[in-house]
Short mmCIF file of C-alpha atoms in Angstrom, two decimals:
data_model
loop_
_atom_site.label_atom_id
_atom_site.label_comp_id
_atom_site.label_asym_id
_atom_site.label_seq_id
_atom_site.Cartn_x
_atom_site.Cartn_y
_atom_site.Cartn_z
CA MET A 1 131.29 195.65 137.59
CA SER A 2 131.85 199.44 137.95
CA CYS A 3 130.41 202.05 135.57
CA SER A 4 132.18 204.92 133.81
CA TYR A 5 131.36 207.44 131.12
CA TYR A 6 134.12 205.90 129.02
CA GLY A 7 133.16 202.24 129.46
CA GLN A 8 132.89 199.67 132.23
CA PHE A 9 135.47 198.11 134.49
CA ARG A 10 135.48 194.33 135.02
CA SER A 11 136.72 193.57 138.52
CA GLY A 12 139.07 190.61 138.55
CA ALA A 13 139.34 190.42 134.74
CA PRO A 14 142.69 189.99 132.97
CA ASP A 15 144.63 193.21 132.39
CA ASP A 16 144.06 193.17 128.65
CA ASN A 17 140.29 193.02 129.14
CA LEU A 18 139.73 195.34 132.08
CA TRP A 19 137.78 197.90 130.10
CA LEU A 20 134.99 197.42 127.63
CA SER A 21 134.84 199.85 124.71
CA PRO A 22 132.26 202.66 125.06
CA GLU A 23 130.19 201.03 122.29
CA ARG A 24 130.21 197.62 123.99
CA ALA A 25 129.43 199.22 127.35
CA ALA A 26 126.43 201.00 125.82
CA GLU A 27 125.13 197.73 124.39
CA GLU A 28 125.35 195.96 127.75
CA ALA A 29 123.75 198.94 129.49
CA ALA A 30 120.81 198.75 127.07
CA GLN A 31 120.41 195.05 127.77
CA ARG A 32 120.33 195.69 131.53
CA SER A 33 118.01 198.70 131.35
CA SER A 34 114.95 196.50 131.85
CA PHE A 35 116.33 195.59 135.29
CA GLY A 36 116.57 199.22 136.33
CA GLU A 37 120.37 199.67 136.15
CA GLN A 38 121.38 203.13 134.98
CA VAL A 39 124.49 204.45 133.30
CA ARG A 40 126.38 207.16 135.12
CA GLN A 41 127.59 210.33 133.44
CA PRO A 42 130.45 212.61 134.48
CA ALA A 43 129.64 215.28 137.01
CA ALA A 44 130.27 218.94 136.38
CA CYS A 45 133.00 220.96 138.06
CA PRO A 46 132.19 221.22 141.80
CA ALA A 47 132.73 224.99 141.77
CA VAL A 48 130.10 225.30 139.06
CA LEU A 49 127.76 222.96 140.93
CA GLN A 50 128.08 225.09 144.05
CA ALA A 51 127.45 228.24 142.03
CA CYS A 52 124.30 226.66 140.59
CA GLN A 53 123.06 225.81 144.08
CA ASN A 54 123.68 229.39 145.23
CA GLY A 55 121.85 230.77 142.22
CA THR A 56 124.89 232.60 140.85
CA ALA A 57 125.28 230.55 137.70
CA ALA A 58 123.05 228.89 135.17
CA ALA A 59 122.38 225.25 135.85
CA PRO A 60 123.77 222.75 133.35
CA PRO A 61 121.28 221.48 130.75
CA PRO A 62 119.27 218.44 131.85
CA ALA A 63 120.41 215.06 130.62
CA THR A 64 118.52 213.57 127.71
CA ARG A 65 118.19 210.27 129.55
CA GLN A 66 117.56 209.40 133.18
CA ILE A 67 120.73 209.19 135.21
CA GLU A 68 121.50 208.27 138.75
CA ARG A 69 121.97 211.27 141.07
CA GLN A 70 125.60 211.61 142.06
CA LYS A 71 127.12 213.31 145.06
CA PRO A 72 129.24 216.32 144.00
CA HIS A 73 132.95 216.22 144.50
CA PRO A 74 133.50 217.46 148.07
CA SER A 75 135.14 220.86 148.27
CA LYS A 76 138.70 220.92 149.62
CA GLN A 77 139.11 217.18 149.02
CA SER A 78 142.19 216.35 147.02
CA LEU A 79 141.68 214.80 143.62
CA TYR A 80 144.60 212.55 144.45
CA SER A 81 142.41 210.78 147.01
CA TYR A 82 140.78 208.99 144.12
CA GLY A 83 142.18 205.59 143.27
CA PRO A 84 142.30 203.77 139.95
CA PRO A 85 139.09 202.47 138.36
CA GLY A 86 137.53 199.55 140.19
CA THR A 87 138.77 200.62 143.62
CA PRO A 88 136.46 202.09 146.30
CA HIS A 89 137.44 205.63 145.14
CA SER A 90 136.92 205.22 141.41
CA ASP A 91 134.89 208.46 141.16
CA PHE A 92 137.91 210.05 139.49
CA VAL A 93 136.80 208.45 136.22
CA ARG A 94 133.20 209.55 136.64
CA ILE A 95 134.00 213.22 137.15
CA VAL A 96 136.33 213.53 134.15
CA SER A 97 134.91 216.11 131.77
CA SER A 98 137.20 215.62 128.79
CA LYS A 99 135.94 213.78 125.71
CA LEU A 100 139.15 211.81 125.29
CA PRO A 101 138.87 208.03 125.75
CA TYR A 102 140.02 206.96 129.18
CA HIS A 103 142.86 204.81 127.89
CA ALA A 104 144.34 207.85 126.10
CA ARG A 105 144.53 209.93 129.27
CA PRO A 106 147.42 209.87 131.71
CA ASP A 107 146.52 209.05 135.28
CA LYS A 108 146.84 212.71 136.30
CA PRO A 109 144.10 214.68 138.03
CA SER A 110 145.68 217.87 136.63
CA ARG A 111 143.98 217.08 133.32
CA THR A 112 140.59 217.17 134.98
CA LEU A 113 141.48 220.37 136.81
CA ASN A 114 142.46 221.96 133.52
CA ASP A 115 139.16 220.93 131.95
CA TRP A 116 137.35 222.64 134.80
CA ILE A 117 139.45 225.81 134.59
CA ALA A 118 139.08 226.04 130.82
CA GLY A 119 135.32 225.58 131.18
CA THR A 120 134.82 228.57 133.50
CA SER A 121 132.85 231.61 132.37
CA SER A 122 133.73 234.25 134.99
CA ILE A 123 136.43 235.51 137.32
CA SER A 124 134.57 234.18 140.36
CA GLU A 125 134.47 230.64 138.96
CA VAL A 126 138.21 230.63 138.34
CA LEU A 127 138.95 231.98 141.82
CA SER A 128 136.69 229.35 143.35
CA LEU A 129 138.79 226.61 141.74
CA VAL A 130 141.97 228.32 142.89
CA SER A 131 140.65 228.35 146.45
CA SER A 132 139.64 224.68 146.41
CA TYR A 133 142.44 223.06 144.41
CA GLY A 134 145.18 225.67 143.94
CA ALA A 135 147.65 223.74 146.07
CA GLU A 136 147.53 220.94 143.50
CA PHE A 137 147.95 223.19 140.41
CA ASP A 138 150.81 222.26 138.13
CA GLY A 139 152.29 224.62 135.54
CA THR A 140 149.53 223.99 133.00
CA ASN A 141 146.78 224.57 135.57
CA THR A 142 148.36 227.78 136.81
CA ALA A 143 148.92 229.17 133.30
CA THR A 144 145.36 228.28 132.29
CA ALA A 145 143.90 229.88 135.43
CA MET A 146 145.84 233.10 134.80
CA HIS A 147 144.79 233.11 131.14
CA ARG A 148 141.11 232.75 132.07
CA LEU A 149 141.36 235.47 134.73
CA ALA A 150 142.91 237.83 132.17
CA LYS A 151 140.34 236.91 129.55
CA TRP A 152 137.32 237.47 131.78
CA TYR A 153 138.86 240.64 133.25
CA ARG A 154 139.39 242.05 129.75
CA GLU A 155 135.76 241.40 128.87
CA GLN A 156 134.39 242.74 132.16
CA PRO A 157 136.98 244.58 134.30
CA ASP A 158 136.61 244.22 138.06
CA ALA A 159 139.20 246.03 140.18
CA ARG A 160 138.27 243.89 143.19
CA LEU A 161 140.21 241.03 141.62
CA PHE A 162 143.54 242.49 142.70
CA ASP A 163 142.48 242.75 146.35
CA ASP A 164 141.17 239.20 146.48
CA HIS A 165 143.33 236.80 148.52
CA ARG A 166 142.69 234.09 145.90
CA TRP A 167 144.37 236.24 143.26
CA HIS A 168 147.44 236.54 145.46
CA ALA A 169 147.30 232.77 145.98
CA THR A 170 147.33 232.34 142.19
CA LEU A 171 150.52 234.39 141.99
CA GLU A 172 152.08 232.26 144.73
CA HIS A 173 151.19 229.11 142.77
CA LEU A 174 152.87 230.71 139.77
CA ASP A 175 156.05 231.34 141.76
CA ARG A 176 155.99 227.78 143.07
CA ASN A 177 155.59 226.22 139.64
CA MET A 178 158.23 228.40 138.00
CA LYS A 179 160.80 226.68 140.22
CA THR A 180 159.92 223.22 138.89
CA PRO A 181 161.58 221.62 135.82
CA ALA A 182 158.13 220.82 134.38
CA PHE A 183 157.28 224.52 133.93
CA GLN A 184 157.38 224.90 130.15
CA THR A 185 158.18 227.98 128.10
CA ARG A 186 154.56 228.15 126.91
CA HIS A 187 153.45 228.34 130.54
CA LEU A 188 155.93 231.17 131.11
CA THR A 189 154.90 233.26 128.10
CA GLY A 190 151.24 232.56 128.85
CA ALA A 191 151.69 233.95 132.34
CA LEU A 192 153.50 236.99 130.92
CA TRP A 193 150.65 237.56 128.45
CA SER A 194 148.13 237.36 131.29
CA LEU A 195 149.99 239.87 133.47
CA ALA A 196 150.31 242.25 130.52
CA THR A 197 146.62 241.93 129.69
CA LEU A 198 145.55 242.57 133.30
CA GLY A 199 147.30 245.94 133.25
CA SER A 200 149.29 248.14 135.59
CA ARG A 201 147.89 246.62 138.80
CA CYS A 202 150.00 243.51 138.08
CA ARG A 203 153.32 245.33 138.10
CA GLY A 204 155.59 244.29 140.93
CA ALA A 205 157.70 241.46 142.28
CA HIS A 206 155.78 238.64 140.57
CA LEU A 207 156.07 240.27 137.15
CA ASP A 208 159.77 240.85 137.76
CA LYS A 209 160.24 237.14 138.48
CA VAL A 210 158.44 236.22 135.25
CA LEU A 211 160.60 238.65 133.26
CA ASP A 212 163.76 237.29 134.88
CA GLN A 213 162.77 233.74 133.93
CA THR A 214 162.00 234.97 130.42
CA GLN A 215 165.48 236.48 130.08
CA GLN A 216 167.11 233.29 131.35
CA ARG A 217 165.14 230.87 129.15
CA LEU A 218 164.82 232.96 125.99
CA HIS A 219 167.06 230.57 124.06
CA GLU A 220 164.46 227.83 124.61
CA PHE A 221 161.59 229.83 123.09
CA GLY A 222 159.74 228.83 119.94
CA CYS A 223 158.13 231.22 117.46
CA ILE A 224 154.88 231.59 119.39
CA ASP A 225 156.77 232.21 122.64
CA LEU A 226 158.90 234.91 121.01
CA ALA A 227 155.89 236.66 119.50
CA LEU A 228 153.94 236.49 122.78
CA THR A 229 156.87 237.94 124.68
CA ALA A 230 157.21 240.82 122.21
CA TRP A 231 153.47 241.50 122.35
CA SER A 232 153.47 241.47 126.17
CA ILE A 233 156.31 243.92 126.70
CA ALA A 234 154.86 246.21 124.01
CA THR A 235 151.47 246.14 125.74
CA MET A 236 153.15 247.09 129.02
CA LYS A 237 155.21 249.77 127.22
CA ASN A 238 158.22 248.27 128.94
CA ASP A 239 161.46 246.85 127.52
CA PRO A 240 163.40 245.54 130.53
CA GLY A 241 167.09 244.91 130.03
CA GLY A 242 166.97 245.12 126.25
CA LEU A 243 164.57 242.16 126.07
CA TYR A 244 163.08 243.28 122.76
CA ASP A 245 166.48 243.37 121.06
CA ARG A 246 167.13 239.76 122.07
CA VAL A 247 163.64 238.70 121.00
CA GLY A 248 164.04 240.54 117.69
CA LYS A 249 167.39 238.90 116.96
CA LEU A 250 166.04 235.40 117.65
CA SER A 251 162.86 236.13 115.69
CA LEU A 252 164.80 237.25 112.63
CA GLN A 253 166.73 234.00 112.61
CA ARG A 254 163.49 231.98 112.60
CA ILE A 255 161.12 234.37 110.82
CA ALA A 256 160.34 231.85 108.07
CA GLU A 257 158.72 229.61 110.72
CA PHE A 258 156.34 232.32 111.97
CA GLN A 259 152.65 231.76 111.32
CA PRO A 260 150.11 234.59 110.68
CA GLN A 261 149.31 235.45 114.30
CA ALA A 262 152.96 235.38 115.36
CA LEU A 263 153.90 237.61 112.40
CA ALA A 264 151.21 240.15 113.28
CA ASN A 265 152.25 240.15 116.96
CA ILE A 266 155.97 240.68 116.34
CA MET A 267 155.28 243.42 113.78
CA TRP A 268 152.80 245.16 116.08
CA ALA A 269 155.25 245.02 118.99
CA THR A 270 158.05 246.50 116.89
CA ALA A 271 155.81 249.39 115.80
CA THR A 272 154.34 249.99 119.26
CA LEU A 273 157.75 250.11 120.95
CA LYS A 274 158.98 252.40 118.13
CA LYS A 275 161.95 250.17 117.42
CA GLU A 276 164.04 250.56 114.30
CA ASN A 277 164.25 246.98 113.11
CA ASP A 278 164.05 247.31 109.35
CA ALA A 279 165.44 243.84 108.66
CA LEU A 280 162.84 242.12 110.83
CA MET A 281 159.91 244.09 109.37
CA ARG A 282 160.97 243.51 105.76
CA HIS A 283 161.59 239.81 106.27
CA ALA A 284 158.26 239.51 108.10
CA ALA A 285 156.54 241.18 105.13
CA ILE A 286 158.18 238.72 102.71
CA VAL A 287 157.14 235.72 104.81
CA ALA A 288 153.57 237.07 105.10
CA SER A 289 153.45 237.52 101.31
CA ARG A 290 154.53 233.92 100.82
CA HIS A 291 151.91 232.73 103.28
CA LEU A 292 149.22 234.66 101.39
CA ASP A 293 150.41 233.21 98.08
CA SER A 294 150.11 229.73 99.54
CA SER A 295 146.52 230.50 100.69
CA LEU A 296 147.36 230.35 104.37
CA ASP A 297 144.48 231.81 106.35
CA PHE A 298 144.93 235.27 107.89
CA ARG A 299 142.29 236.82 110.11
CA PRO A 300 141.13 240.38 109.31
CA HIS A 301 142.76 241.67 112.50
CA GLU A 302 146.11 240.21 111.46
CA LEU A 303 145.94 241.76 107.98
CA SER A 304 145.08 245.24 109.27
CA THR A 305 147.67 245.01 112.05
CA MET A 306 150.46 244.20 109.61
CA VAL A 307 149.79 247.17 107.30
CA TRP A 308 149.35 249.47 110.30
CA SER A 309 152.69 248.31 111.70
CA LEU A 310 154.49 248.80 108.38
CA VAL A 311 153.35 252.44 108.29
CA LEU A 312 154.61 253.19 111.80
CA THR A 313 157.98 251.58 111.06
CA GLN A 314 158.17 253.36 107.66
CA ALA A 315 158.52 250.11 105.74
CA ARG A 316 156.87 250.57 102.35
CA GLU A 317 156.49 246.91 101.36
CA GLU A 318 154.19 247.24 98.36
CA CYS A 319 154.38 243.52 97.62
CA LEU A 320 152.52 242.82 100.86
CA PHE A 321 150.17 245.79 100.50
CA LYS A 322 148.98 244.57 97.09
CA ARG A 323 148.31 241.08 98.39
CA ILE A 324 146.47 242.39 101.43
CA SER A 325 144.43 244.67 99.19
CA GLY A 326 143.19 241.65 97.26
CA GLN A 327 142.34 239.86 100.50
CA VAL A 328 140.43 242.86 101.82
CA ILE A 329 138.36 243.26 98.66
CA ARG A 330 137.37 239.58 98.66
CA ARG A 331 136.67 239.38 102.39
CA VAL A 332 135.61 242.92 103.25
CA THR A 333 132.38 241.79 104.95
CA GLU A 334 134.49 239.97 107.57
CA PHE A 335 136.18 243.21 108.65
CA GLY A 336 134.94 245.16 111.66
CA PRO A 337 135.17 248.95 112.17
CA GLN A 338 138.70 248.85 113.61
CA GLU A 339 140.06 246.61 110.83
CA LEU A 340 138.38 248.70 108.12
CA THR A 341 139.67 252.05 109.37
CA ASN A 342 143.18 250.79 110.18
CA THR A 343 143.49 249.34 106.67
CA ALA A 344 142.24 252.50 104.96
CA TRP A 345 144.45 254.68 107.18
CA ALA A 346 147.56 252.59 106.43
CA PHE A 347 147.10 252.63 102.65
CA ALA A 348 146.34 256.38 102.68
CA SER A 349 149.34 257.16 104.89
CA LEU A 350 151.73 255.65 102.34
CA GLY A 351 149.73 256.95 99.39
CA ILE A 352 149.11 253.44 98.05
CA ARG A 353 145.99 253.24 95.88
CA THR A 354 144.98 249.84 94.57
CA GLU A 355 142.08 249.21 92.26
CA GLY A 356 138.79 248.66 94.05
CA LEU A 357 140.13 248.78 97.62
CA PHE A 358 138.81 252.12 98.82
CA GLU A 359 135.50 251.59 97.03
CA ALA A 360 134.96 248.23 98.73
CA VAL A 361 136.06 249.52 102.14
CA GLY A 362 133.92 252.65 101.74
CA GLN A 363 130.77 250.67 101.03
CA GLU A 364 131.39 248.43 104.02
CA CYS A 365 132.12 251.43 106.27
CA GLN A 366 128.83 253.04 105.28
CA ALA A 367 126.96 249.83 106.09
CA LYS A 368 128.61 249.61 109.54
CA LEU A 369 128.85 253.32 110.36
CA ARG A 370 126.58 253.05 113.40
CA HIS A 371 129.17 250.79 115.06
CA PHE A 372 132.10 253.22 114.61
CA ASN A 373 133.63 254.99 117.59
CA MET A 374 135.10 258.49 117.30
CA GLN A 375 138.59 257.27 116.48
CA ASN A 376 137.22 255.05 113.70
CA LEU A 377 135.23 257.95 112.25
CA THR A 378 138.04 260.51 112.26
CA ASN A 379 140.67 258.08 110.93
CA MET A 380 138.41 256.97 108.10
CA ALA A 381 137.50 260.57 107.20
CA TRP A 382 141.20 261.50 107.17
CA ALA A 383 142.11 258.57 104.91
CA TYR A 384 139.46 259.34 102.30
CA SER A 385 140.04 263.10 102.28
CA HIS A 386 143.82 262.62 102.17
CA LEU A 387 143.70 260.56 98.97
CA LYS A 388 140.59 262.30 97.60
CA VAL A 389 138.83 258.98 97.08
CA GLY A 390 135.54 257.43 98.09
CA SER A 391 131.93 258.46 98.15
CA GLN A 392 131.01 262.03 98.98
CA GLN A 393 127.92 260.65 100.70
CA LEU A 394 130.13 258.65 103.08
CA LEU A 395 132.10 261.75 104.08
CA ALA A 396 128.88 263.72 104.48
CA ASP A 397 127.49 261.08 106.86
CA VAL A 398 130.73 261.11 108.84
CA ALA A 399 130.65 264.91 109.07
CA ARG A 400 127.10 264.87 110.43
CA ILE A 401 127.94 262.28 113.08
CA CYS A 402 131.11 264.13 114.12
CA HIS A 403 129.22 267.43 114.35
CA SER A 404 126.64 265.89 116.67
CA ARG A 405 129.30 264.23 118.89
CA ILE A 406 131.96 266.93 119.00
CA ASN A 407 131.93 266.99 122.81
CA ASP A 408 132.78 263.27 122.94
CA MET A 409 136.08 263.72 121.10
CA ASN A 410 139.49 263.67 122.75
CA VAL A 411 142.47 265.69 121.55
CA GLN A 412 143.63 263.03 119.08
CA ASP A 413 140.17 262.74 117.50
CA LEU A 414 139.86 266.52 117.18
CA ALA A 415 143.32 266.85 115.66
CA GLN A 416 142.58 264.12 113.12
CA LEU A 417 139.27 265.74 112.18
CA ALA A 418 140.98 269.15 111.87
CA LEU A 419 143.53 267.62 109.49
CA THR A 420 140.68 266.10 107.48
CA LEU A 421 139.08 269.53 107.08
CA VAL A 422 142.44 271.01 106.06
CA PHE A 423 143.00 268.32 103.41
CA ALA A 424 139.42 268.65 102.19
CA ARG A 425 139.97 272.38 101.61
CA ARG A 426 143.42 272.10 100.03
CA THR A 427 142.73 269.12 97.78
CA GLY A 428 139.16 270.06 96.92
CA THR A 429 137.51 266.88 98.18
CA GLY A 430 134.15 266.55 96.47
CA GLU A 431 132.62 265.94 93.08
CA ASP A 432 134.30 267.69 90.16
CA GLY A 433 132.25 270.61 88.92
CA ASP A 434 130.35 270.92 92.18
CA ASP A 435 129.87 274.44 93.54
CA ASP A 436 130.69 273.07 96.98
CA HIS A 437 133.95 271.56 95.78
CA GLY A 438 136.08 270.92 98.87
CA VAL A 439 133.39 270.41 101.52
CA LEU A 440 132.09 267.43 103.48
CA GLY A 441 128.40 267.11 102.76
CA THR A 442 127.12 270.68 102.47
CA ARG A 443 128.93 273.98 102.72
CA GLU A 444 126.95 274.99 105.81
CA LEU A 445 127.71 271.70 107.60
CA THR A 446 131.42 271.92 106.79
CA LEU A 447 131.77 275.52 107.97
CA SER A 448 129.89 274.75 111.18
CA LEU A 449 132.17 271.74 111.75
CA VAL A 450 135.27 273.93 111.24
CA VAL A 451 134.04 276.39 113.86
CA GLU A 452 133.12 273.70 116.39
CA VAL A 453 136.41 271.81 115.96
CA THR A 454 138.38 275.05 116.37
CA LYS A 455 136.54 275.97 119.56
CA ALA A 456 136.94 272.48 121.01
CA MET A 457 140.68 272.42 120.19
CA VAL A 458 141.22 275.81 121.79
CA ARG A 459 139.49 274.59 124.96
CA LYS A 460 141.79 271.57 125.05
CA ILE A 461 144.90 273.67 124.45
CA ARG A 462 144.01 275.90 127.41
CA GLN A 463 144.03 272.85 129.71
CA ALA A 464 147.54 272.00 130.87
CA GLY A 465 148.98 268.66 129.89
CA LEU A 466 146.34 267.66 127.31
CA THR A 467 148.00 268.80 124.10
CA TYR A 468 151.32 269.08 122.27
CA PRO A 469 152.74 272.07 120.36
CA ASP A 470 151.79 270.41 117.08
CA ASP A 471 148.13 270.59 118.08
CA ALA A 472 148.30 274.37 118.13
CA TRP A 473 149.77 274.38 114.62
CA ILE A 474 146.96 272.14 113.41
CA VAL A 475 144.40 274.67 114.69
CA HIS A 476 146.39 277.44 113.02
CA ASP A 477 146.32 275.65 109.65
CA LEU A 478 142.60 274.90 109.99
CA VAL A 479 141.72 278.52 110.59
CA LEU A 480 144.13 279.74 107.90
CA VAL A 481 142.69 277.68 105.04
CA TRP A 482 139.06 278.41 105.92
CA MET A 483 139.26 282.01 107.19
CA GLU A 484 138.24 283.56 103.86
CA GLU A 485 134.92 281.72 103.81
CA ASP A 486 131.83 283.73 104.77
CA ARG A 487 129.42 282.24 107.27
#
């Protein structure tokens, strides 16, 4: 009788009774424990085992019960060398890491490979699997490997990836699998997403092949595939052969089927590529409103992305803005700095003021101010000064932080802060009846900030290629509205 994590195999038993259930196997194992027989457990991925031995990865947690020491799967050995359970090479069952019952799994080693790839935690672990088993990767394995490489690269960029021969081998496996009928559209759009996420170093012949396949198979795409394609080409700032127009046309026909993430992706892509697709944006807003009415769950990032996209495409869909406002007020603690500032900026840009929104967002911003980057700070200050809403204490805190970090600002941050100071002066941001009506914090702090922003903007303007003509006009307006103030 052979042992497995999923049960036990009875050699020579009838076909309908080859495998005991896991429960029955556990009972028999307990009965035999007094005789010293031990139950085997599945081994970890060999690449991870090797990393543990080399000291480059944390060892897996010890088992809660004594188990028999197993030999690791030999590197370079094909998984297809393993036979069915009960044969001399039945280790295939033992090394399976999935929690699915054995009888529910197809007799395909690619499932085990995918478990290993999905369980990696670094670029090096993925590349190790590519080196050992890449020749056996099917479409799912290749797409998963590329996804994990993009994910870990995004979290911790390492330019050495693109010079590694195992990365080039991954691209060759992608080319090989794209030629097979089993390569699904989700594999294709997943690979496109990965190449877009990895950045400009992935541009070239392999990306061109993926885009060609995308053009040819676009009619097969589902909603998620369409949204991923739009997101990918927008991220790359590239619209080859009018691909967006085809994606937009197909998306409009099926927009009612789009779920929250797909809606946010297609709207963001339209705004980022600066496409005039009013019909798609308005229909997407209607579908999103219906989803919100039916209590479908939207993540904070999706809510803020949709309102941000509507502003850039000049689609004033107040029905969606009001619903998102209610969501933000109820769930404001779930929003991070980027979601908070994008939401406030979007509502302020269209001049939409809903009851309680800016107060709730302002309180949350003040609680999380230490986590804001310069873009978050200047966008939030602009939004609150533009509509003349929010706490004066919040704007004073922002002004102090900006004054202390003026040298960290880029041109866009400086221009946004200059506009904030212009609006504060023209609209009289501050408490009514206050002698310092129209300042951020104190009069001295505001005047000092005006001077420092002006100097920093002038330095940027003097450097070729950093600014646009509009930046000079912003400095002009800043000086003009504050020039009569005495220091």
